[in-house]
Amino acid sequence: MKVTDHFKNANGKTLFTFEILPPLKGENMRTLFNHIDPLMEFNPPFIDVTYHREEYVYKQRENGLLEKITTRKRPGTVGICAAIQNNYKVDTVPHLICGGFNKEETENALIDLHFLGIDNVLVLRGDCVKSEQRFVPEPGGHHYATELIGQVVNMNCGRYLDEEQVYNSGTDFCIGVAGYPEKHFEAPNQKSDLRWLKKKVELGAEYIVTQMFFDNQKYFDFVNRCREEGINVPIIPGLKPMTTKSQLTLLPSLFHIEVPCELADAIEDCADNKAAAQVGIEWAIKQSRELMEFGVPCLHYYSMGKSESVRKVAEALF
Ligand code: FAD
């Protein structure tokens, strides 16, 4: 079922959903199910599965020269979505990125998803390769999420690459996109970022999931600005319970977000990670309660490979 239909069927009740990462190469599906199992009693109608693009590593050869090797640490998004749907009978939302894909590979991935009965995709540009400063599209690939949305919408209308014919039976994906309450780090200003977000919706995105934030006011302001610009689709808040002291600096540097002083001070004062995780859980519960009162259709948690804290937050709320 489509994400937007889940929102409609909820009749105003706030839903619980979460995002998982594919396991590291060498781990198996049981590892992942062990992570998902504790969250299933809160009845997530769908689970997001991230996509991780390739990375480059350099290996020294015997002759002393460096060899550039392409590697992917967390492959398997499509298979994982199918396995989750099969095992738990819940919908999945695979993340689909521009980076590392040309249009034909994207088309093939979408055909696979369609045949597997997956009805949703979160369409993203993806970040740049770790060793590079700027996002570089694959030759014959897309530069921005807007272009990738165009391809998904074409396929939904039965238009495939290099085909004259328009087919009756296209795909039928519900398209979600990313939004940034604190602005995407590359955007020159919020207005420009919102202009492109609006474009994504005009092109066919039916809902927005936000980058994580720790200050609800930033989300409320973002929603207001979106509505003023005429962006009227559901805006799903993305939340992350902080779990370690090191995340206090790691999360802002990775995701270009701010941590409010009150939370930062409380985490800094913690003697160890156990205490920090407790502070993170309490903060996320407080944030979630306020967002529920605001009437959000869904609270979406970034598990980042760890379910314990998300479970404790969900226990308090759902
Ligand atoms: P875009 O919407 O393409 O925007 C990128 C930048 O370009 C922005 O600054 C925007 O203002 C500007 N812009 C947009 N369109 C245009 C245009 N047509 N012309 C000129 N400028 C434009 N990354 C992954 O690799 N895998 C994942 O699974 C993943 N999941 C995510 C889930 C969520 C909910 C979020 C919020 C992010 C996720 N990311 C993921 C990270 C995301 O890929 C990065 O934040 C990336 O840098 C931007 O992606 P986007 O889709 O927002 O890009």
mmCIF file of C-alpha atoms and ligand atoms in Angstrom:
data_model
loop_
_atom_site.group_PDB
_atom_site.id
_atom_site.type_symbol
_atom_site.label_atom_id
_atom_site.label_comp_id
_atom_site.label_asym_id
_atom_site.label_seq_id
_atom_site.Cartn_x
_atom_site.Cartn_y
_atom_site.Cartn_z
ATOM 1 C CA MET A 1 0.000 0.000 0.000
ATOM 2 C CA LYS A 2 1.115 3.545 -0.642
ATOM 3 C CA VAL A 3 2.497 5.658 2.199
ATOM 4 C CA THR A 4 -0.121 8.319 1.491
ATOM 5 C CA ASP A 5 -2.912 5.726 1.802
ATOM 6 C CA HIS A 6 -1.531 4.703 5.188
ATOM 7 C CA PHE A 7 -1.812 8.351 6.268
ATOM 8 C CA LYS A 8 -5.398 8.556 4.995
ATOM 9 C CA ASN A 9 -6.391 5.280 6.696
ATOM 10 C CA ALA A 10 -4.922 6.414 10.031
ATOM 11 C CA ASN A 11 -7.839 8.872 10.476
ATOM 12 C CA GLY A 12 -5.743 11.469 12.256
ATOM 13 C CA LYS A 13 -3.850 9.015 14.498
ATOM 14 C CA THR A 14 -0.073 9.546 14.527
ATOM 15 C CA LEU A 15 1.727 6.562 13.017
ATOM 16 C CA PHE A 16 5.079 5.121 14.116
ATOM 17 C CA THR A 17 7.635 4.385 11.389
ATOM 18 C CA PHE A 18 11.363 3.987 11.213
ATOM 19 C CA GLU A 19 14.328 3.807 8.878
ATOM 20 C CA ILE A 20 16.888 1.029 8.830
ATOM 21 C CA LEU A 21 20.272 0.657 7.178
ATOM 22 C CA PRO A 22 21.136 -2.498 5.227
ATOM 23 C CA PRO A 23 23.502 -4.641 7.321
ATOM 24 C CA LEU A 24 27.217 -4.353 6.650
ATOM 25 C CA LYS A 25 28.567 -6.749 4.056
ATOM 26 C CA GLY A 26 29.208 -10.134 5.688
ATOM 27 C CA GLU A 27 26.236 -9.878 8.058
ATOM 28 C CA ASN A 28 22.971 -11.660 7.322
ATOM 29 C CA MET A 29 19.221 -11.055 7.347
ATOM 30 C CA ARG A 30 18.922 -12.452 10.881
ATOM 31 C CA THR A 31 21.057 -9.544 12.124
ATOM 32 C CA LEU A 32 18.607 -7.178 10.528
ATOM 33 C CA PHE A 33 15.491 -8.987 11.746
ATOM 34 C CA ASN A 34 16.926 -8.955 15.297
ATOM 35 C CA HIS A 35 17.033 -5.195 14.945
ATOM 36 C CA ILE A 36 13.533 -4.876 13.472
ATOM 37 C CA ASP A 37 11.746 -7.456 15.713
ATOM 38 C CA PRO A 38 11.671 -5.269 18.871
ATOM 39 C CA LEU A 39 10.009 -2.433 16.941
ATOM 40 C CA MET A 40 7.214 -4.425 15.302
ATOM 41 C CA GLU A 41 4.824 -4.359 18.278
ATOM 42 C CA PHE A 42 4.329 -0.629 17.608
ATOM 43 C CA ASN A 43 2.720 -1.500 14.258
ATOM 44 C CA PRO A 44 4.784 0.447 11.757
ATOM 45 C CA PRO A 45 2.765 0.586 8.514
ATOM 46 C CA PHE A 46 6.003 0.916 6.546
ATOM 47 C CA ILE A 47 9.758 0.725 7.043
ATOM 48 C CA ASP A 48 12.291 2.796 5.117
ATOM 49 C CA VAL A 49 15.477 1.128 3.871
ATOM 50 C CA THR A 50 18.390 3.416 3.014
ATOM 51 C CA TYR A 51 20.578 3.082 -0.058
ATOM 52 C CA HIS A 52 24.344 3.371 0.216
ATOM 53 C CA ARG A 53 26.402 4.278 -2.777
ATOM 54 C CA GLU A 54 29.844 3.034 -3.590
ATOM 55 C CA GLU A 55 33.008 4.261 -1.944
ATOM 56 C CA TYR A 56 36.511 4.357 -3.346
ATOM 57 C CA VAL A 57 39.453 2.880 -1.499
ATOM 58 C CA TYR A 58 43.074 2.866 -2.629
ATOM 59 C CA LYS A 59 45.123 -0.334 -2.288
ATOM 60 C CA GLN A 60 48.885 -0.388 -2.695
ATOM 61 C CA ARG A 61 50.032 -2.865 -5.326
ATOM 62 C CA GLU A 62 53.329 -4.784 -5.267
ATOM 63 C CA ASN A 63 54.892 -2.318 -7.704
ATOM 64 C CA GLY A 64 54.113 0.503 -5.270
ATOM 65 C CA LEU A 65 51.344 2.026 -7.388
ATOM 66 C CA LEU A 66 47.949 2.702 -5.864
ATOM 67 C CA GLU A 67 44.914 0.909 -7.274
ATOM 68 C CA LYS A 68 41.522 2.595 -7.000
ATOM 69 C CA ILE A 69 38.923 0.043 -5.893
ATOM 70 C CA THR A 70 35.182 0.549 -5.795
ATOM 71 C CA THR A 71 33.416 -0.998 -2.842
ATOM 72 C CA ARG A 72 29.935 -0.880 -1.325
ATOM 73 C CA LYS A 73 29.686 -1.589 2.395
ATOM 74 C CA ARG A 74 25.923 -1.866 2.730
ATOM 75 C CA PRO A 75 24.498 -3.380 -0.458
ATOM 76 C CA GLY A 76 21.147 -5.098 -0.786
ATOM 77 C CA THR A 77 18.427 -2.447 -0.396
ATOM 78 C CA VAL A 78 16.072 -4.039 -2.951
ATOM 79 C CA GLY A 79 16.425 -7.582 -1.580
ATOM 80 C CA ILE A 80 16.055 -6.343 1.993
ATOM 81 C CA CYS A 81 12.801 -4.562 1.145
ATOM 82 C CA ALA A 82 11.420 -7.739 -0.386
ATOM 83 C CA ALA A 83 12.564 -9.825 2.616
ATOM 84 C CA ILE A 84 10.935 -7.397 5.095
ATOM 85 C CA GLN A 85 7.655 -7.331 3.161
ATOM 86 C CA ASN A 86 7.679 -11.112 3.020
ATOM 87 C CA ASN A 87 8.620 -11.667 6.679
ATOM 88 C CA TYR A 88 6.557 -8.966 8.420
ATOM 89 C CA LYS A 89 3.819 -8.208 5.854
ATOM 90 C CA VAL A 90 4.472 -4.477 6.145
ATOM 91 C CA ASP A 91 5.231 -2.084 3.345
ATOM 92 C CA THR A 92 8.747 -0.887 2.673
ATOM 93 C CA VAL A 93 10.103 2.329 1.251
ATOM 94 C CA PRO A 94 13.398 1.769 -0.514
ATOM 95 C CA HIS A 95 15.519 4.879 -0.906
ATOM 96 C CA LEU A 96 16.429 5.507 -4.507
ATOM 97 C CA ILE A 97 19.397 7.774 -5.207
ATOM 98 C CA CYS A 98 20.866 9.469 -8.265
ATOM 99 C CA GLY A 99 24.488 8.854 -7.245
ATOM 100 C CA GLY A 100 26.134 5.823 -8.807
ATOM 101 C CA PHE A 101 23.236 5.039 -11.168
ATOM 102 C CA ASN A 102 22.747 5.809 -14.814
ATOM 103 C CA LYS A 103 19.179 6.100 -16.083
ATOM 104 C CA GLU A 104 19.067 2.557 -17.401
ATOM 105 C CA GLU A 105 20.212 1.101 -14.079
ATOM 106 C CA THR A 106 17.581 3.214 -12.340
ATOM 107 C CA GLU A 107 14.913 1.911 -14.700
ATOM 108 C CA ASN A 108 15.974 -1.684 -14.035
ATOM 109 C CA ALA A 109 15.952 -1.125 -10.263
ATOM 110 C CA LEU A 110 12.455 0.371 -10.471
ATOM 111 C CA ILE A 111 11.221 -2.555 -12.575
ATOM 112 C CA ASP A 112 12.595 -4.964 -9.941
ATOM 113 C CA LEU A 113 10.856 -3.004 -7.158
ATOM 114 C CA HIS A 114 7.596 -2.974 -9.075
ATOM 115 C CA PHE A 115 7.712 -6.748 -9.697
ATOM 116 C CA LEU A 116 8.424 -7.293 -5.991
ATOM 117 C CA GLY A 117 5.197 -5.491 -5.072
ATOM 118 C CA ILE A 118 6.898 -2.445 -3.574
ATOM 119 C CA ASP A 119 4.654 0.610 -3.930
ATOM 120 C CA ASN A 120 6.809 3.422 -2.577
ATOM 121 C CA VAL A 121 10.177 5.052 -3.182
ATOM 122 C CA LEU A 122 11.947 7.884 -1.374
ATOM 123 C CA VAL A 123 13.649 9.746 -4.200
ATOM 124 C CA LEU A 124 16.960 11.399 -3.306
ATOM 125 C CA ARG A 125 20.026 12.792 -4.926
ATOM 126 C CA GLY A 126 22.362 11.024 -2.484
ATOM 127 C CA ASP A 127 25.518 12.435 -0.991
ATOM 128 C CA CYS A 128 28.831 12.715 -2.737
ATOM 129 C CA VAL A 129 31.321 9.861 -2.610
ATOM 130 C CA LYS A 130 33.256 10.181 0.676
ATOM 131 C CA SER A 131 36.571 10.886 -1.042
ATOM 132 C CA GLU A 132 35.061 13.656 -3.225
ATOM 133 C CA GLN A 133 34.120 17.245 -2.346
ATOM 134 C CA ARG A 134 31.115 17.626 -4.628
ATOM 135 C CA PHE A 135 28.320 15.431 -5.891
ATOM 136 C CA VAL A 136 29.208 14.069 -9.325
ATOM 137 C CA PRO A 137 26.441 12.259 -11.206
ATOM 138 C CA GLU A 138 27.120 8.989 -12.964
ATOM 139 C CA PRO A 139 27.631 9.461 -16.736
ATOM 140 C CA GLY A 140 24.094 9.230 -18.112
ATOM 141 C CA GLY A 141 22.647 9.629 -14.619
ATOM 142 C CA HIS A 142 20.706 12.320 -12.795
ATOM 143 C CA HIS A 143 22.116 15.459 -11.137
ATOM 144 C CA TYR A 144 19.218 16.184 -8.787
ATOM 145 C CA ALA A 145 16.276 14.459 -7.155
ATOM 146 C CA THR A 146 14.015 16.550 -9.441
ATOM 147 C CA GLU A 147 15.367 14.690 -12.497
ATOM 148 C CA LEU A 148 15.003 11.298 -10.824
ATOM 149 C CA ILE A 149 11.394 12.117 -9.897
ATOM 150 C CA GLY A 150 10.841 12.828 -13.603
ATOM 151 C CA GLN A 151 11.997 9.323 -14.496
ATOM 152 C CA VAL A 152 9.799 7.663 -11.842
ATOM 153 C CA VAL A 153 6.777 9.707 -12.952
ATOM 154 C CA ASN A 154 7.437 8.732 -16.576
ATOM 155 C CA MET A 155 7.493 5.080 -15.611
ATOM 156 C CA ASN A 156 4.286 5.548 -13.613
ATOM 157 C CA CYS A 157 2.782 6.796 -16.912
ATOM 158 C CA GLY A 158 4.112 3.779 -18.849
ATOM 159 C CA ARG A 159 6.993 5.710 -20.454
ATOM 160 C CA TYR A 160 10.262 3.793 -20.423
ATOM 161 C CA LEU A 161 13.689 4.853 -21.690
ATOM 162 C CA ASP A 162 14.321 4.561 -25.417
ATOM 163 C CA GLU A 163 10.797 3.287 -26.132
ATOM 164 C CA GLU A 164 8.556 5.010 -28.642
ATOM 165 C CA GLN A 165 5.538 3.208 -27.281
ATOM 166 C CA VAL A 166 3.693 4.299 -24.142
ATOM 167 C CA TYR A 167 2.640 1.178 -22.212
ATOM 168 C CA ASN A 168 -0.711 0.806 -20.455
ATOM 169 C CA SER A 169 0.793 -0.968 -17.475
ATOM 170 C CA GLY A 170 3.364 1.357 -16.029
ATOM 171 C CA THR A 171 4.584 1.333 -12.476
ATOM 172 C CA ASP A 172 2.570 3.047 -9.740
ATOM 173 C CA PHE A 173 5.040 4.302 -7.152
ATOM 174 C CA CYS A 174 4.128 6.757 -4.416
ATOM 175 C CA ILE A 175 7.048 9.202 -4.330
ATOM 176 C CA GLY A 176 8.484 10.734 -1.169
ATOM 177 C CA VAL A 177 11.325 13.256 -1.022
ATOM 178 C CA ALA A 178 13.674 14.795 1.545
ATOM 179 C CA GLY A 179 13.208 18.229 3.144
ATOM 180 C CA TYR A 180 15.550 20.195 5.399
ATOM 181 C CA PRO A 181 14.146 22.291 8.277
ATOM 182 C CA GLU A 182 17.668 23.701 8.765
ATOM 183 C CA LYS A 183 18.321 24.030 4.988
ATOM 184 C CA HIS A 184 20.263 21.634 2.794
ATOM 185 C CA PHE A 185 23.927 22.442 3.383
ATOM 186 C CA GLU A 186 24.651 23.250 -0.269
ATOM 187 C CA ALA A 187 21.672 25.567 -0.788
ATOM 188 C CA PRO A 188 22.687 29.243 -0.812
ATOM 189 C CA ASN A 189 19.676 30.137 1.356
ATOM 190 C CA GLN A 190 16.404 28.728 2.635
ATOM 191 C CA LYS A 191 14.325 30.397 -0.051
ATOM 192 C CA SER A 192 16.266 28.695 -2.812
ATOM 193 C CA ASP A 193 16.095 25.339 -1.003
ATOM 194 C CA LEU A 194 12.312 25.705 -0.624
ATOM 195 C CA ARG A 195 11.957 26.626 -4.285
ATOM 196 C CA TRP A 196 13.525 23.284 -5.254
ATOM 197 C CA LEU A 197 11.470 21.443 -2.667
ATOM 198 C CA LYS A 198 8.339 22.944 -4.188
ATOM 199 C CA LYS A 199 9.561 21.845 -7.612
ATOM 200 C CA LYS A 200 9.923 18.272 -6.331
ATOM 201 C CA VAL A 201 6.297 18.354 -5.181
ATOM 202 C CA GLU A 202 5.070 19.934 -8.425
ATOM 203 C CA LEU A 203 6.836 17.161 -10.337
ATOM 204 C CA GLY A 204 5.065 14.417 -8.390
ATOM 205 C CA ALA A 205 6.348 14.009 -4.832
ATOM 206 C CA GLU A 206 3.421 13.184 -2.543
ATOM 207 C CA TYR A 207 5.065 13.583 0.850
ATOM 208 C CA ILE A 208 8.217 14.957 2.450
ATOM 209 C CA VAL A 209 10.401 13.377 5.149
ATOM 210 C CA THR A 210 12.608 15.799 7.033
ATOM 211 C CA GLN A 211 16.222 15.575 7.966
ATOM 212 C CA MET A 212 16.580 14.912 11.706
ATOM 213 C CA PHE A 213 16.205 17.926 13.996
ATOM 214 C CA PHE A 214 16.410 18.371 17.766
ATOM 215 C CA ASP A 215 14.524 21.626 18.083
ATOM 216 C CA ASN A 216 10.830 21.328 17.206
ATOM 217 C CA GLN A 217 10.579 25.052 16.533
ATOM 218 C CA LYS A 218 12.736 24.500 13.446
ATOM 219 C CA TYR A 219 10.205 21.954 12.180
ATOM 220 C CA PHE A 220 7.213 24.206 12.942
ATOM 221 C CA ASP A 221 8.875 27.131 11.141
ATOM 222 C CA PHE A 222 9.724 24.886 8.199
ATOM 223 C CA VAL A 223 6.149 23.649 7.899
ATOM 224 C CA ASN A 224 4.879 27.245 8.019
ATOM 225 C CA ARG A 225 7.322 28.346 5.321
ATOM 226 C CA CYS A 226 6.365 25.359 3.155
ATOM 227 C CA ARG A 227 2.646 26.139 3.493
ATOM 228 C CA GLU A 228 3.294 29.823 2.642
ATOM 229 C CA GLU A 229 5.095 28.680 -0.515
ATOM 230 C CA GLY A 230 2.144 26.461 -1.444
ATOM 231 C CA ILE A 231 3.749 23.129 -0.525
ATOM 232 C CA ASN A 232 0.748 21.274 0.829
ATOM 233 C CA VAL A 233 1.797 17.607 1.032
ATOM 234 C CA PRO A 234 2.320 15.836 4.406
ATOM 235 C CA ILE A 235 5.662 16.725 6.035
ATOM 236 C CA ILE A 236 6.916 13.835 8.163
ATOM 237 C CA PRO A 237 9.285 14.771 10.982
ATOM 238 C CA GLY A 238 12.448 12.665 11.150
ATOM 239 C CA LEU A 239 13.722 12.101 14.714
ATOM 240 C CA LYS A 240 16.839 10.545 16.141
ATOM 241 C CA PRO A 241 17.309 9.737 19.825
ATOM 242 C CA MET A 242 20.936 10.597 20.595
ATOM 243 C CA THR A 243 22.652 7.456 21.890
ATOM 244 C CA THR A 244 26.293 8.344 22.589
ATOM 245 C CA LYS A 245 28.281 11.341 23.780
ATOM 246 C CA SER A 246 30.231 11.428 20.514
ATOM 247 C CA GLN A 247 27.005 11.963 18.512
ATOM 248 C CA LEU A 248 26.861 15.447 19.981
ATOM 249 C CA THR A 249 29.515 16.526 17.490
ATOM 250 C CA LEU A 250 29.143 13.725 14.944
ATOM 251 C CA LEU A 251 25.488 14.357 14.032
ATOM 252 C CA PRO A 252 25.921 18.111 13.420
ATOM 253 C CA SER A 253 28.968 17.492 11.237
ATOM 254 C CA LEU A 254 27.325 14.681 9.240
ATOM 255 C CA PHE A 255 23.860 16.175 8.839
ATOM 256 C CA HIS A 256 24.463 19.938 9.090
ATOM 257 C CA ILE A 257 22.047 20.420 11.967
ATOM 258 C CA GLU A 258 22.161 22.233 15.311
ATOM 259 C CA VAL A 259 21.771 20.724 18.754
ATOM 260 C CA PRO A 260 19.967 23.057 21.201
ATOM 261 C CA CYS A 261 22.091 24.217 24.180
ATOM 262 C CA GLU A 262 19.848 22.500 26.714
ATOM 263 C CA LEU A 263 20.320 19.089 25.085
ATOM 264 C CA ALA A 264 24.023 19.638 24.349
ATOM 265 C CA ASP A 265 24.722 20.650 27.977
ATOM 266 C CA ALA A 266 22.791 17.667 29.328
ATOM 267 C CA ILE A 267 24.701 15.215 27.097
ATOM 268 C CA GLU A 268 28.043 16.833 27.945
ATOM 269 C CA ASP A 269 27.314 16.441 31.655
ATOM 270 C CA CYS A 270 26.713 12.685 31.270
ATOM 271 C CA ALA A 271 29.300 10.433 32.870
ATOM 272 C CA ASP A 272 29.039 7.777 30.145
ATOM 273 C CA ASN A 273 27.149 6.679 27.018
ATOM 274 C CA LYS A 274 24.485 4.884 29.068
ATOM 275 C CA ALA A 275 23.552 8.150 30.730
ATOM 276 C CA ALA A 276 23.763 9.984 27.382
ATOM 277 C CA ALA A 277 21.375 7.485 25.781
ATOM 278 C CA GLN A 278 18.877 8.055 28.612
ATOM 279 C CA VAL A 279 19.034 11.831 28.023
ATOM 280 C CA GLY A 280 18.598 11.209 24.271
ATOM 281 C CA ILE A 281 15.539 9.017 24.856
ATOM 282 C CA GLU A 282 13.879 11.552 27.166
ATOM 283 C CA TRP A 283 14.538 14.367 24.693
ATOM 284 C CA ALA A 284 13.094 12.359 21.794
ATOM 285 C CA ILE A 285 9.976 11.501 23.854
ATOM 286 C CA LYS A 286 9.465 15.192 24.673
ATOM 287 C CA GLN A 287 9.917 16.164 21.025
ATOM 288 C CA SER A 288 7.578 13.393 19.867
ATOM 289 C CA ARG A 289 4.791 14.357 22.313
ATOM 290 C CA GLU A 290 4.865 17.967 21.135
ATOM 291 C CA LEU A 291 4.833 16.884 17.487
ATOM 292 C CA MET A 292 1.875 14.568 18.137
ATOM 293 C CA GLU A 293 -0.022 17.484 19.675
ATOM 294 C CA PHE A 294 0.816 19.513 16.570
ATOM 295 C CA GLY A 295 -0.960 16.767 14.595
ATOM 296 C CA VAL A 296 1.830 15.194 12.531
ATOM 297 C CA PRO A 297 0.593 12.164 10.546
ATOM 298 C CA CYS A 298 3.601 10.098 11.448
ATOM 299 C CA LEU A 299 6.739 10.128 13.606
ATOM 300 C CA HIS A 300 9.652 8.706 11.667
ATOM 301 C CA TYR A 301 12.699 7.523 13.630
ATOM 302 C CA TYR A 302 16.235 7.158 12.345
ATOM 303 C CA SER A 303 17.501 3.991 13.993
ATOM 304 C CA MET A 304 20.979 4.189 12.425
ATOM 305 C CA GLY A 305 21.503 0.486 13.049
ATOM 306 C CA LYS A 306 20.398 0.503 16.728
ATOM 307 C CA SER A 307 16.839 -0.192 17.845
ATOM 308 C CA GLU A 308 17.018 -0.043 21.672
ATOM 309 C CA SER A 309 16.570 3.699 22.034
ATOM 310 C CA VAL A 310 13.860 3.904 19.360
ATOM 311 C CA ARG A 311 12.026 1.102 21.156
ATOM 312 C CA LYS A 312 12.167 2.955 24.491
ATOM 313 C CA VAL A 313 10.794 6.098 22.821
ATOM 314 C CA ALA A 314 8.018 4.103 21.141
ATOM 315 C CA GLU A 315 7.115 2.349 24.419
ATOM 316 C CA ALA A 316 6.405 5.736 25.967
ATOM 317 C CA LEU A 317 4.236 6.930 23.087
ATOM 318 C CA PHE A 318 2.497 4.195 21.088
HETATM 319 P P1 FAD B 1 18.103 17.452 -4.030
HETATM 320 O O1 FAD B 1 16.663 17.634 -3.771
HETATM 321 O O2 FAD B 1 18.525 17.096 -5.418
HETATM 322 O O3 FAD B 1 18.844 18.808 -3.580
HETATM 323 C C1 FAD B 1 20.261 18.898 -3.540
HETATM 324 C C2 FAD B 1 20.676 20.371 -3.475
HETATM 325 O O4 FAD B 1 20.484 20.990 -4.755
HETATM 326 C C3 FAD B 1 19.885 21.236 -2.500
HETATM 327 O O5 FAD B 1 20.765 22.205 -1.993
HETATM 328 C C4 FAD B 1 18.774 21.860 -3.342
HETATM 329 O O6 FAD B 1 18.382 23.118 -2.823
HETATM 330 C C5 FAD B 1 19.447 21.997 -4.710
HETATM 331 N N1 FAD B 1 18.572 21.624 -5.834
HETATM 332 C C6 FAD B 1 17.578 20.713 -5.858
HETATM 333 N N2 FAD B 1 17.101 20.561 -7.108
HETATM 334 C C7 FAD B 1 17.815 21.375 -7.889
HETATM 335 C C8 FAD B 1 17.822 21.643 -9.298
HETATM 336 N N3 FAD B 1 16.971 20.984 -10.106
HETATM 337 N N4 FAD B 1 18.723 22.523 -9.775
HETATM 338 C C9 FAD B 1 19.600 23.173 -8.949
HETATM 339 N N5 FAD B 1 19.631 22.949 -7.589
HETATM 340 C C10 FAD B 1 18.771 22.054 -7.093
HETATM 341 N N6 FAD B 1 21.480 9.684 1.165
HETATM 342 C C11 FAD B 1 21.836 8.483 0.673
HETATM 343 O O7 FAD B 1 22.887 8.388 0.027
HETATM 344 N N7 FAD B 1 21.072 7.371 0.878
HETATM 345 C C12 FAD B 1 19.906 7.420 1.571
HETATM 346 O O8 FAD B 1 19.238 6.391 1.737
HETATM 347 C C13 FAD B 1 19.488 8.674 2.110
HETATM 348 N N8 FAD B 1 18.310 8.796 2.780
HETATM 349 C C14 FAD B 1 17.895 10.039 3.215
HETATM 350 C C15 FAD B 1 16.640 10.167 3.828
HETATM 351 C C16 FAD B 1 16.200 11.410 4.277
HETATM 352 C C17 FAD B 1 14.844 11.534 4.914
HETATM 353 C C18 FAD B 1 17.023 12.557 4.123
HETATM 354 C C19 FAD B 1 16.570 13.893 4.626
HETATM 355 C C20 FAD B 1 18.260 12.433 3.498
HETATM 356 C C21 FAD B 1 18.711 11.188 3.031
HETATM 357 N N9 FAD B 1 19.940 11.024 2.375
HETATM 358 C C22 FAD B 1 20.323 9.801 1.876
HETATM 359 C C23 FAD B 1 20.840 12.170 2.230
HETATM 360 C C24 FAD B 1 20.586 12.952 0.913
HETATM 361 O O9 FAD B 1 20.869 12.136 -0.181
HETATM 362 C C25 FAD B 1 21.486 14.181 0.953
HETATM 363 O O10 FAD B 1 21.038 15.085 1.916
HETATM 364 C C26 FAD B 1 21.768 14.845 -0.384
HETATM 365 O O11 FAD B 1 22.863 15.750 -0.186
HETATM 366 C C27 FAD B 1 20.598 15.650 -0.954
HETATM 367 O O12 FAD B 1 19.578 14.855 -1.358
HETATM 368 P P2 FAD B 1 18.183 15.483 -1.871
HETATM 369 O O13 FAD B 1 17.395 14.408 -2.426
HETATM 370 O O14 FAD B 1 17.614 16.360 -0.812
HETATM 371 O O15 FAD B 1 18.769 16.399 -3.075
#
